[in-house]
């Protein structure tokens, strides 16, 4: 699978879409490597990171927030293995949070990935990020700050292995260790 993803990246057919770039698929496969042999994780972790695309120029991405969503999803998966590395990956995305939070249209489940990743990496940072967001006009759950609060709380409530099984939902990919119905 990693060889195929490498071919996609090398052929420049990969792109930022916020969810399904080669780097996200590779990061989602890290638990498979862990199941096969935990000693493989570090090698495949760095190979997955090597699939990151160069950050596009101002309007080089297809959709607003796609780069930040991709970085957040990568950080979320990397945090299971190396929180400081995940924090480095997430930092540029968190810097864009105020801009992204201004538009309800840009705030979706993909942006909640950023909050979930922050909560896994550093719960205090997640709370700070949410509190720095502009206040919502009401209590509707689909507004940026309220949605971010829910995402942070839900992530912080998860413990142990159930945390990682639940957080893979943010990738919109099939979780490796859960049977398909």
Coordinates of N, CA, C and O in Angstrom, one line a residue:
X1 N 0.8 -1.2 0.0 CA 0.0 0.0 0.0 C 0.9 1.3 0.0 O 0.6 2.2 -0.7
X2 N 1.9 1.2 0.8 CA 2.8 2.4 0.8 C 3.5 2.6 -0.5 O 3.7 3.8 -0.9
X3 N 3.9 1.5 -1.2 CA 4.5 1.7 -2.5 C 3.5 2.3 -3.5 O 3.9 3.2 -4.3
X4 N 2.3 1.9 -3.4 CA 1.3 2.5 -4.3 C 1.1 4.0 -4.0 O 1.0 4.8 -4.9
X5 N 1.0 4.3 -2.7 CA 0.9 5.7 -2.3 C 2.1 6.5 -2.8 O 1.9 7.7 -3.2
X6 N 3.3 5.9 -2.7 CA 4.5 6.6 -3.1 C 4.4 6.9 -4.6 O 4.8 8.0 -5.1
X7 N 3.9 6.0 -5.4 CA 3.7 6.2 -6.8 C 2.8 7.4 -7.1 O 3.0 8.2 -8.0
X8 N 1.7 7.4 -6.4 CA 0.7 8.5 -6.5 C 1.4 9.9 -6.3 O 1.2 10.8 -7.0
X9 N 2.1 9.9 -5.2 CA 2.8 11.2 -4.8 C 3.8 11.5 -5.9 O 3.9 12.7 -6.3
X10 N 4.6 10.5 -6.3 CA 5.7 10.8 -7.3 C 5.1 11.2 -8.6 O 5.8 12.1 -9.3
X11 N 4.0 10.7 -9.0 CA 3.4 11.1 -10.2 C 2.6 12.4 -10.2 O 2.0 12.9 -11.2
X12 N 2.6 13.0 -9.0 CA 1.9 14.3 -8.8 C 0.4 14.2 -9.0 O -0.2 15.2 -9.4
X13 N -0.2 13.1 -8.8 CA -1.6 12.9 -8.9 C -2.3 13.2 -7.5 O -3.5 13.2 -7.4
X14 N -1.5 13.3 -6.5 CA -2.1 13.6 -5.2 C -2.4 15.1 -5.0 O -1.8 15.9 -5.7
X15 N -3.4 15.4 -4.2 CA -3.7 16.8 -4.0 C -4.4 17.0 -2.6 O -4.8 16.0 -2.0
X16 N -4.5 18.2 -2.2 CA -5.2 18.5 -0.9 C -6.7 18.5 -1.2 O -7.2 19.2 -2.0
X17 N -7.3 17.6 -0.5 CA -8.8 17.7 -0.5 C -9.4 17.7 0.9 O -10.5 17.7 1.1
X18 N -8.5 17.8 1.9 CA -8.9 17.8 3.3 C -9.0 16.5 3.9 O -9.0 16.4 5.1
X19 N -9.1 15.4 3.2 CA -9.4 14.1 3.8 C -8.6 13.0 3.2 O -8.2 12.1 3.9
X20 N -8.5 12.9 1.9 CA -8.1 11.6 1.3 C -6.8 11.8 0.5 O -6.6 11.1 -0.6
X21 N -5.9 12.5 0.9 CA -4.6 12.6 0.3 C -3.8 11.4 0.7 O -4.1 10.7 1.7
X22 N -2.7 11.2 0.0 CA -1.8 10.0 0.3 C -1.3 10.0 1.7 O -1.2 9.0 2.3
X23 N -1.0 11.2 2.2 CA -0.4 11.2 3.5 C -1.5 10.8 4.6 O -1.1 10.1 5.6
X24 N -2.7 11.1 4.4 CA -3.8 10.7 5.3 C -4.0 9.2 5.2 O -4.1 8.5 6.3
X25 N -4.1 8.7 4.0 CA -4.3 7.2 3.9 C -3.1 6.5 4.5 O -3.3 5.5 5.3
X26 N -1.9 7.0 4.3 CA -0.7 6.3 4.9 C -0.7 6.4 6.4 O -0.4 5.4 7.1
X27 N -1.1 7.5 6.9 CA -1.1 7.7 8.4 C -2.2 6.8 9.0 O -2.0 6.2 10.1
X28 N -3.3 6.6 8.3 CA -4.4 5.7 8.7 C -3.9 4.3 8.7 O -4.5 3.4 9.4
X29 N -2.9 3.9 7.9 CA -2.4 2.6 7.8 C -1.4 2.3 8.9 O -1.0 1.1 9.1
X30 N -1.0 3.3 9.7 CA 0.0 3.0 10.7 C -0.4 2.0 11.7 O 0.4 1.1 12.1
X31 N -1.7 1.9 12.2 CA -2.1 0.9 13.1 C -1.9 -0.5 12.5 O -1.7 -1.5 13.2
X32 N -2.0 -0.6 11.1 CA -1.8 -1.9 10.5 C -0.4 -2.4 10.7 O -0.1 -3.5 11.0
X33 N 0.5 -1.4 10.4 CA 2.0 -1.7 10.6 C 2.2 -2.1 12.1 O 3.0 -3.1 12.4
X34 N 1.5 -1.4 13.0 CA 1.7 -1.7 14.4 C 1.2 -3.1 14.7 O 1.8 -3.9 15.5
X35 N 0.1 -3.6 14.1 CA -0.5 -4.9 14.3 C 0.5 -6.0 13.8 O 0.6 -7.0 14.4
X36 N 1.1 -5.7 12.7 CA 2.0 -6.6 12.0 C 3.3 -6.8 12.9 O 3.7 -7.9 13.2
X37 N 3.9 -5.6 13.2 CA 5.1 -5.6 14.0 C 5.3 -4.2 14.5 O 5.6 -3.3 13.7
X38 N 5.2 -4.0 15.8 CA 5.4 -2.6 16.4 C 6.7 -1.9 16.0 O 6.7 -0.7 15.9
X39 N 7.7 -2.7 15.6 CA 9.0 -2.1 15.2 C 8.9 -1.5 13.9 O 9.8 -0.7 13.5
X40 N 7.9 -1.8 13.1 CA 7.7 -1.2 11.8 C 7.1 0.2 11.8 O 7.2 1.0 10.9
X41 N 6.5 0.6 12.9 CA 5.8 1.8 13.0 C 6.7 3.1 12.7 O 6.3 3.9 11.9
X42 N 7.8 3.1 13.3 CA 8.7 4.3 13.1 C 9.0 4.5 11.6 O 9.0 5.6 11.1
X43 N 9.4 3.4 11.0 CA 9.7 3.5 9.5 C 8.6 4.0 8.7 O 8.7 4.9 7.9
X44 N 7.4 3.4 8.9 CA 6.2 3.8 8.1 C 5.7 5.1 8.5 O 5.1 5.8 7.7
X45 N 5.9 5.5 9.8 CA 5.5 6.9 10.2 C 6.2 7.9 9.4 O 5.6 8.8 8.8
X46 N 7.5 7.7 9.3 CA 8.3 8.7 8.5 C 8.1 8.6 7.0 O 8.1 9.6 6.3
X47 N 7.8 7.4 6.5 CA 7.4 7.3 5.1 C 6.1 8.0 4.9 O 5.9 8.7 3.9
X48 N 5.1 7.9 5.8 CA 3.8 8.6 5.6 C 4.1 10.1 5.6 O 3.5 10.8 4.7
X49 N 4.9 10.6 6.5 CA 5.2 12.0 6.6 C 5.8 12.5 5.3 O 5.6 13.6 4.8
X50 N 6.6 11.7 4.7 CA 7.3 12.0 3.4 C 6.3 12.3 2.3 O 6.6 12.9 1.3
X51 N 5.1 11.8 2.5 CA 4.0 12.0 1.4 C 3.4 13.3 1.5 O 2.5 13.7 0.7
X52 N 3.7 14.1 2.5 CA 3.1 15.5 2.6 C 3.4 16.3 1.4 O 4.5 16.3 0.8
X53 N 2.4 17.0 0.9 CA 2.5 17.8 -0.2 C 3.1 19.2 0.2 O 2.9 19.6 1.3
X54 N 3.8 19.8 -0.8 CA 4.2 21.2 -0.5 C 3.0 22.1 -0.2 O 2.0 21.9 -0.9
X55 N 3.1 23.0 0.7 CA 2.0 23.9 1.0 C 1.8 24.7 -0.2 O 2.7 25.3 -0.8
X56 N 0.5 24.8 -0.7 CA 0.2 25.6 -1.9 C 0.4 27.1 -1.6 O 0.3 27.5 -0.5
X57 N 0.5 27.8 -2.7 CA 0.5 29.2 -2.6 C -0.9 29.7 -2.2 O -1.8 28.9 -2.1
X58 N -1.1 30.9 -2.0 CA -2.3 31.4 -1.4 C -3.6 30.8 -1.9 O -4.5 30.4 -1.2
X59 N -3.8 30.6 -3.2 CA -5.0 30.0 -3.8 C -4.8 28.7 -4.5 O -5.5 28.3 -5.3
X60 N -3.7 28.0 -4.1 CA -3.4 26.8 -4.8 C -4.2 25.6 -4.3 O -4.1 24.5 -4.9
X61 N -4.9 25.7 -3.3 CA -5.7 24.6 -2.8 C -7.1 24.6 -3.4 O -7.7 25.7 -3.6
X62 N -7.7 23.5 -3.5 CA -9.1 23.4 -4.1 C -10.1 24.0 -3.2 O -11.1 24.6 -3.7
X63 N -10.0 23.9 -1.9 CA -11.1 24.4 -1.0 C -10.4 25.1 0.2 O -9.4 24.7 0.6
X64 N -11.0 26.1 0.7 CA -10.5 26.8 1.8 C -10.4 25.8 3.0 O -11.3 25.0 3.3
X65 N -9.3 25.8 3.7 CA -9.1 25.0 4.9 C -8.6 23.6 4.5 O -8.3 22.8 5.5
X66 N -8.4 23.2 3.3 CA -8.0 21.8 2.9 C -6.7 21.5 3.5 O -6.4 20.4 4.0
X67 N -5.7 22.4 3.4 CA -4.4 22.2 3.9 C -4.4 22.0 5.4 O -3.8 21.0 5.9
X68 N -5.2 22.8 6.1 CA -5.2 22.7 7.5 C -5.9 21.4 7.9 O -5.5 20.8 8.9
X69 N -7.0 21.0 7.2 CA -7.6 19.8 7.5 C -6.7 18.6 7.3 O -6.7 17.6 8.1
X70 N -5.9 18.6 6.2 CA -5.0 17.5 6.0 C -3.9 17.5 7.1 O -3.6 16.4 7.6
X71 N -3.4 18.6 7.5 CA -2.4 18.7 8.5 C -3.0 18.2 9.8 O -2.3 17.5 10.6
X72 N -4.2 18.6 10.1 CA -4.8 18.2 11.4 C -5.1 16.7 11.4 O -4.8 16.0 12.4
X73 N -5.5 16.1 10.3 CA -5.7 14.7 10.3 C -4.4 13.9 10.4 O -4.4 12.9 11.1
X74 N -3.4 14.4 9.8 CA -2.1 13.8 9.9 C -1.6 13.9 11.4 O -1.2 12.9 12.0
X75 N -1.7 15.0 12.0 CA -1.3 15.2 13.4 C -2.1 14.3 14.3 O -1.5 13.7 15.2
X76 N -3.4 14.1 14.0 CA -4.2 13.3 14.8 C -3.7 11.9 14.8 O -3.6 11.2 15.9
X77 N -3.3 11.3 13.7 CA -2.8 10.0 13.6 C -1.4 9.8 14.1 O -1.1 8.8 14.7
X78 N -0.6 10.8 13.9 CA 0.8 10.8 14.4 C 0.9 10.9 15.9 O 1.7 10.3 16.5
X79 N -0.1 11.6 16.5 CA -0.1 11.7 18.0 C -0.1 10.4 18.7 O 0.4 10.4 19.8
X80 N -0.6 9.4 18.1 CA -0.7 8.1 18.8 C 0.8 7.6 19.0 O 1.0 6.9 20.0
X81 N 1.7 8.0 18.2 CA 3.1 7.5 18.2 C 4.1 8.5 18.7 O 5.1 8.2 19.3
X82 N 3.8 9.8 18.4 CA 4.8 10.9 18.8 C 4.1 12.2 18.9 O 3.8 12.9 17.9
X83 N 3.8 12.6 20.1 CA 3.0 13.8 20.3 C 3.8 15.1 20.0 O 3.2 16.0 19.5
X84 N 5.1 15.1 20.2 CA 5.8 16.3 19.9 C 5.9 16.5 18.4 O 5.8 17.6 17.9
X85 N 6.1 15.4 17.6 CA 6.0 15.5 16.2 C 4.7 16.0 15.7 O 4.5 16.8 14.8
X86 N 3.6 15.4 16.3 CA 2.2 15.8 15.9 C 2.0 17.2 16.2 O 1.4 17.9 15.4
X87 N 2.5 17.8 17.3 CA 2.4 19.2 17.6 C 3.0 20.1 16.6 O 2.5 21.1 16.2
X88 N 4.2 19.6 16.1 CA 4.9 20.4 15.0 C 4.1 20.4 13.7 O 4.0 21.4 13.0
X89 N 3.5 19.3 13.4 CA 2.6 19.2 12.2 C 1.4 20.1 12.3 O 1.0 20.8 11.4
X90 N 0.8 20.1 13.5 CA -0.5 20.8 13.7 C -0.3 22.3 13.8 O -1.2 23.1 13.5
X91 N 0.9 22.8 14.3 CA 1.1 24.2 14.6 C 0.7 25.2 13.5 O -0.1 26.1 13.7
X92 N 1.1 25.0 12.2 CA 0.7 25.9 11.2 C -0.8 25.9 11.0 O -1.4 27.0 10.7
X93 N -1.5 24.8 11.2 CA -2.9 24.8 11.0 C -3.6 25.6 12.1 O -4.6 26.3 11.9
X94 N -3.1 25.5 13.4 CA -3.7 26.2 14.5 C -3.6 27.7 14.3 O -4.4 28.5 14.8
X95 N -2.5 28.1 13.6 CA -2.3 29.6 13.4 C -3.4 30.1 12.4 O -3.7 31.3 12.5
X96 N -4.0 29.2 11.6 CA -5.1 29.7 10.7 C -6.5 29.6 11.3 O -7.5 30.0 10.7
X97 N -6.6 29.0 12.5 CA -7.9 28.8 13.2 C -8.7 30.1 13.2 O -9.9 30.0 12.9
X98 N -8.2 31.2 13.7 CA -9.1 32.4 13.7 C -9.7 32.7 12.3 O -10.9 33.1 12.3
X99 N -9.0 32.6 11.3 CA -9.5 32.9 9.9 C -10.5 31.9 9.6 O -11.6 32.2 9.0
X100 N -10.3 30.6 9.8 CA -11.2 29.5 9.5 C -12.5 29.6 10.3 O -13.6 29.3 9.8
X101 N -12.4 30.0 11.5 CA -13.6 30.1 12.4 C -14.5 31.2 12.0 O -15.7 31.2 12.5
X102 N -14.1 32.2 11.2 CA -14.9 33.3 10.9 C -16.0 32.9 9.9 O -17.0 33.6 9.8
X103 N -15.9 31.8 9.3 CA -16.9 31.4 8.3 C -17.5 30.1 8.7 O -16.8 29.1 8.8
X104 N -18.8 30.1 9.0 CA -19.5 28.8 9.3 C -19.4 27.9 8.1 O -19.3 26.7 8.3
X105 N -19.3 28.4 6.9 CA -19.3 27.5 5.7 C -18.0 26.7 5.7 O -17.9 25.6 5.2
X106 N -16.9 27.3 6.2 CA -15.6 26.6 6.2 C -15.5 25.7 7.5 O -14.6 24.8 7.5
X107 N -16.3 25.9 8.5 CA -16.2 25.1 9.7 C -17.1 23.8 9.5 O -18.3 23.9 9.5
X108 N -16.5 22.7 9.4 CA -17.2 21.5 9.3 C -16.5 20.4 10.1 O -15.6 20.7 10.8
X109 N -16.9 19.2 9.9 CA -16.2 18.1 10.6 C -14.7 18.0 10.4 O -14.0 17.7 11.3
X110 N -14.3 18.4 9.2 CA -12.9 18.5 8.9 C -12.1 19.4 9.8 O -11.0 19.2 10.2
X111 N -12.8 20.6 10.1 CA -12.1 21.5 10.9 C -12.1 21.1 12.4 O -11.2 21.4 13.2
X112 N -13.1 20.3 12.8 CA -13.2 19.7 14.1 C -12.0 18.7 14.3 O -11.6 18.5 15.4
X113 N -11.5 18.2 13.2 CA -10.3 17.4 13.3 C -9.2 18.1 13.9 O -8.4 17.6 14.7
X114 N -9.0 19.4 13.6 CA -8.0 20.2 14.2 C -8.1 20.3 15.7 O -7.2 20.2 16.4
X115 N -9.4 20.5 16.2 CA -9.6 20.6 17.6 C -9.3 19.2 18.3 O -8.7 19.1 19.3
X116 N -9.8 18.1 17.6 CA -9.6 16.8 18.2 C -8.1 16.5 18.2 O -7.6 16.0 19.2
X117 N -7.3 16.9 17.2 CA -5.9 16.6 17.2 C -5.2 17.4 18.4 O -4.4 16.9 19.1
X118 N -5.6 18.7 18.5 CA -5.1 19.5 19.6 C -5.4 18.9 21.0 O -4.6 18.9 21.9
X119 N -6.6 18.3 21.1 CA -7.0 17.7 22.4 C -6.2 16.5 22.7 O -5.8 16.2 23.9
X120 N -5.9 15.7 21.7 CA -5.1 14.5 21.9 C -3.6 14.9 22.2 O -3.0 14.3 23.1
X121 N -3.1 15.9 21.5 CA -1.7 16.3 21.7 C -1.5 17.0 23.0 O -0.6 16.7 23.8
X122 N -2.4 18.0 23.3 CA -2.2 18.8 24.5 C -3.6 19.4 24.9 O -4.1 20.4 24.3
X123 N -4.3 18.8 25.8 CA -5.7 19.2 26.2 C -5.7 20.7 26.5 O -6.7 21.4 26.2
X124 N -4.7 21.3 27.2 CA -4.7 22.7 27.5 C -4.7 23.6 26.3 O -5.4 24.6 26.2
X125 N -3.9 23.1 25.3 CA -3.9 23.9 24.0 C -5.2 23.9 23.3 O -5.7 24.8 22.8
X126 N -5.9 22.7 23.4 CA -7.2 22.6 22.7 C -8.2 23.6 23.4 O -8.9 24.3 22.7
X127 N -8.2 23.7 24.7 CA -9.1 24.6 25.4 C -8.8 26.0 25.0 O -9.6 26.8 24.7
X128 N -7.5 26.4 24.9 CA -7.0 27.7 24.6 C -7.5 28.0 23.1 O -7.9 29.1 22.8
X129 N -7.3 27.1 22.2 CA -7.7 27.3 20.8 C -9.2 27.6 20.7 O -9.6 28.5 20.0
X130 N -10.0 26.8 21.4 CA -11.5 27.0 21.4 C -11.8 28.4 22.0 O -12.6 29.1 21.4
X131 N -11.2 28.7 23.1 CA -11.5 30.0 23.8 C -11.1 31.2 22.9 O -11.7 32.3 23.0
X132 N -10.1 31.1 22.1 CA -9.6 32.2 21.2 C -10.5 32.4 20.0 O -10.5 33.4 19.4
X133 N -11.4 31.4 19.8 CA -12.3 31.5 18.6 C -13.3 32.6 18.9 O -13.7 32.8 20.1
X134 N -13.8 33.3 17.9 CA -14.9 34.3 18.1 C -16.1 33.6 18.6 O -16.4 32.5 18.3
X135 N -16.8 34.3 19.5 CA -18.1 33.7 20.1 C -19.1 33.6 19.0 O -19.2 34.3 18.0
X136 N -19.9 32.5 19.1 CA -21.0 32.2 18.2 C -22.2 33.1 18.5 O -22.3 33.5 19.7
X137 N -23.0 33.4 17.6 CA -24.2 34.3 17.8 C -25.3 33.6 18.7 O -26.1 34.3 19.2
X138 N -25.2 32.3 18.8 CA -26.2 31.6 19.6 C -25.7 30.3 20.1 O -24.5 30.0 20.1
X139 N -26.6 29.4 20.4 CA -26.2 28.1 21.0 C -26.3 26.9 20.0 O -26.2 25.8 20.4
X140 N -26.6 27.2 18.8 CA -26.7 26.1 17.8 C -25.4 25.3 17.8 O -24.3 25.9 17.8
X141 N -25.5 24.0 17.7 CA -24.3 23.2 17.8 C -23.5 23.2 16.5 O -22.3 22.8 16.5
X142 N -24.1 23.6 15.4 CA -23.3 23.6 14.1 C -22.5 24.8 13.9 O -21.8 25.0 12.9
X143 N -22.5 25.8 14.8 CA -21.7 27.0 14.7 C -20.2 26.7 15.1 O -20.0 25.7 15.8
X144 N -19.2 27.4 14.6 CA -17.8 27.0 14.8 C -17.4 26.8 16.2 O -16.9 25.7 16.5
X145 N -17.6 27.8 17.1 CA -17.1 27.6 18.5 C -17.8 26.5 19.2 O -17.2 25.7 19.9
X146 N -19.1 26.5 19.1 CA -19.9 25.4 19.8 C -19.5 24.0 19.2 O -19.4 23.1 20.0
X147 N -19.4 23.9 18.0 CA -18.9 22.6 17.4 C -17.5 22.3 17.9 O -17.3 21.1 18.2
X148 N -16.7 23.2 17.9 CA -15.3 23.0 18.4 C -15.3 22.6 19.9 O -14.6 21.7 20.3
X149 N -16.2 23.2 20.7 CA -16.3 22.8 22.1 C -16.8 21.3 22.2 O -16.2 20.6 23.0
X150 N -17.7 20.9 21.4 CA -18.2 19.6 21.4 C -17.1 18.6 21.0 O -17.0 17.5 21.6
X151 N -16.4 19.0 20.0 CA -15.3 18.1 19.5 C -14.2 17.9 20.6 O -13.7 16.8 20.8
X152 N -13.8 19.0 21.2 CA -12.8 18.9 22.3 C -13.3 18.1 23.5 O -12.6 17.2 23.9
X153 N -14.5 18.3 23.9 CA -15.1 17.5 25.0 C -15.2 16.1 24.7 O -14.8 15.2 25.5
X154 N -15.7 15.7 23.5 CA -15.8 14.3 23.1 C -14.5 13.7 23.0 O -14.3 12.5 23.4
X155 N -13.5 14.4 22.5 CA -12.1 13.8 22.4 C -11.5 13.6 23.8 O -10.9 12.5 24.1
X156 N -11.7 14.6 24.6 CA -11.1 14.5 26.0 C -11.8 13.4 26.8 O -11.2 12.8 27.7
X157 N -13.0 13.0 26.5 CA -13.7 12.0 27.2 C -13.3 10.6 26.9 O -13.5 9.6 27.6
X158 N -12.6 10.4 25.7 CA -12.2 9.1 25.3 C -10.9 8.7 26.0 O -10.0 9.5 26.2
X159 N -10.8 7.4 26.3 CA -9.6 6.9 27.0 C -9.1 5.6 26.3 O -9.9 4.9 25.6
X160 N -7.9 5.3 26.5 CA -7.2 4.1 26.1 C -7.4 3.9 24.6 O -7.4 4.8 23.8
X161 N -7.5 2.6 24.2 CA -7.6 2.2 22.8 C -8.9 2.7 22.1 O -9.0 2.9 20.9
X162 N -10.0 2.9 22.9 CA -11.2 3.3 22.4 C -11.0 4.7 21.8 O -11.7 5.1 20.9
X163 N -10.1 5.5 22.3 CA -9.8 6.8 21.8 C -9.4 6.8 20.4 O -9.9 7.4 19.5
X164 N -8.5 5.9 20.0 CA -7.9 5.8 18.7 C -9.0 5.3 17.7 O -9.1 5.7 16.6
X165 N -9.8 4.3 18.2 CA -10.8 3.8 17.3 C -11.9 4.8 17.0 O -12.4 4.9 15.9
X166 N -12.2 5.7 18.0 CA -13.2 6.7 17.8 C -12.6 7.9 16.9 O -13.4 8.4 16.1
X167 N -11.4 8.2 17.1 CA -10.9 9.4 16.4 C -10.6 9.1 14.9 O -10.6 10.1 14.2
X168 N -10.5 7.9 14.5 CA -10.4 7.6 13.1 C -11.6 8.1 12.3 O -11.5 8.3 11.1
X169 N -12.8 8.3 13.0 CA -13.9 8.8 12.3 C -13.7 10.2 11.6 O -14.3 10.5 10.6
X170 N -12.7 10.9 12.1 CA -12.4 12.2 11.5 C -11.7 12.1 10.2 O -11.6 13.0 9.4
X171 N -11.3 10.9 9.9 CA -10.6 10.7 8.6 C -11.5 10.2 7.5 O -11.2 10.2 6.3
X172 N -12.7 9.9 7.9 CA -13.7 9.3 6.9 C -13.1 8.1 6.2 O -13.3 7.9 5.0
X173 N -12.4 7.3 6.9 CA -11.8 6.1 6.3 C -12.2 4.9 7.2 O -12.6 5.1 8.4
X174 N -12.2 3.7 6.7 CA -12.6 2.5 7.4 C -11.5 2.2 8.4 O -10.3 2.1 8.1
X175 N -11.9 2.1 9.7 CA -10.9 1.8 10.8 C -10.4 0.3 10.6 O -11.2 -0.6 10.4
X176 N -9.1 0.2 10.6 CA -8.5 -1.1 10.3 C -9.0 -2.2 11.3 O -9.2 -3.3 10.8
X177 N -9.1 -1.9 12.6 CA -9.3 -3.0 13.5 C -10.8 -3.1 13.9 O -11.1 -3.7 14.9
X178 N -11.7 -2.6 13.1 CA -13.1 -2.7 13.4 C -13.8 -3.5 12.2 O -13.6 -3.1 11.1
X179 N -14.6 -4.5 12.6 CA -15.2 -5.3 11.5 C -16.2 -4.5 10.8 O -16.9 -3.7 11.4
X180 N -16.3 -4.7 9.5 CA -17.3 -4.1 8.7 C -18.6 -4.8 8.8 O -18.7 -6.1 8.9
X181 N -19.7 -4.1 8.9 CA -21.0 -4.8 9.1 C -21.7 -5.0 7.7 O -21.7 -4.3 6.9

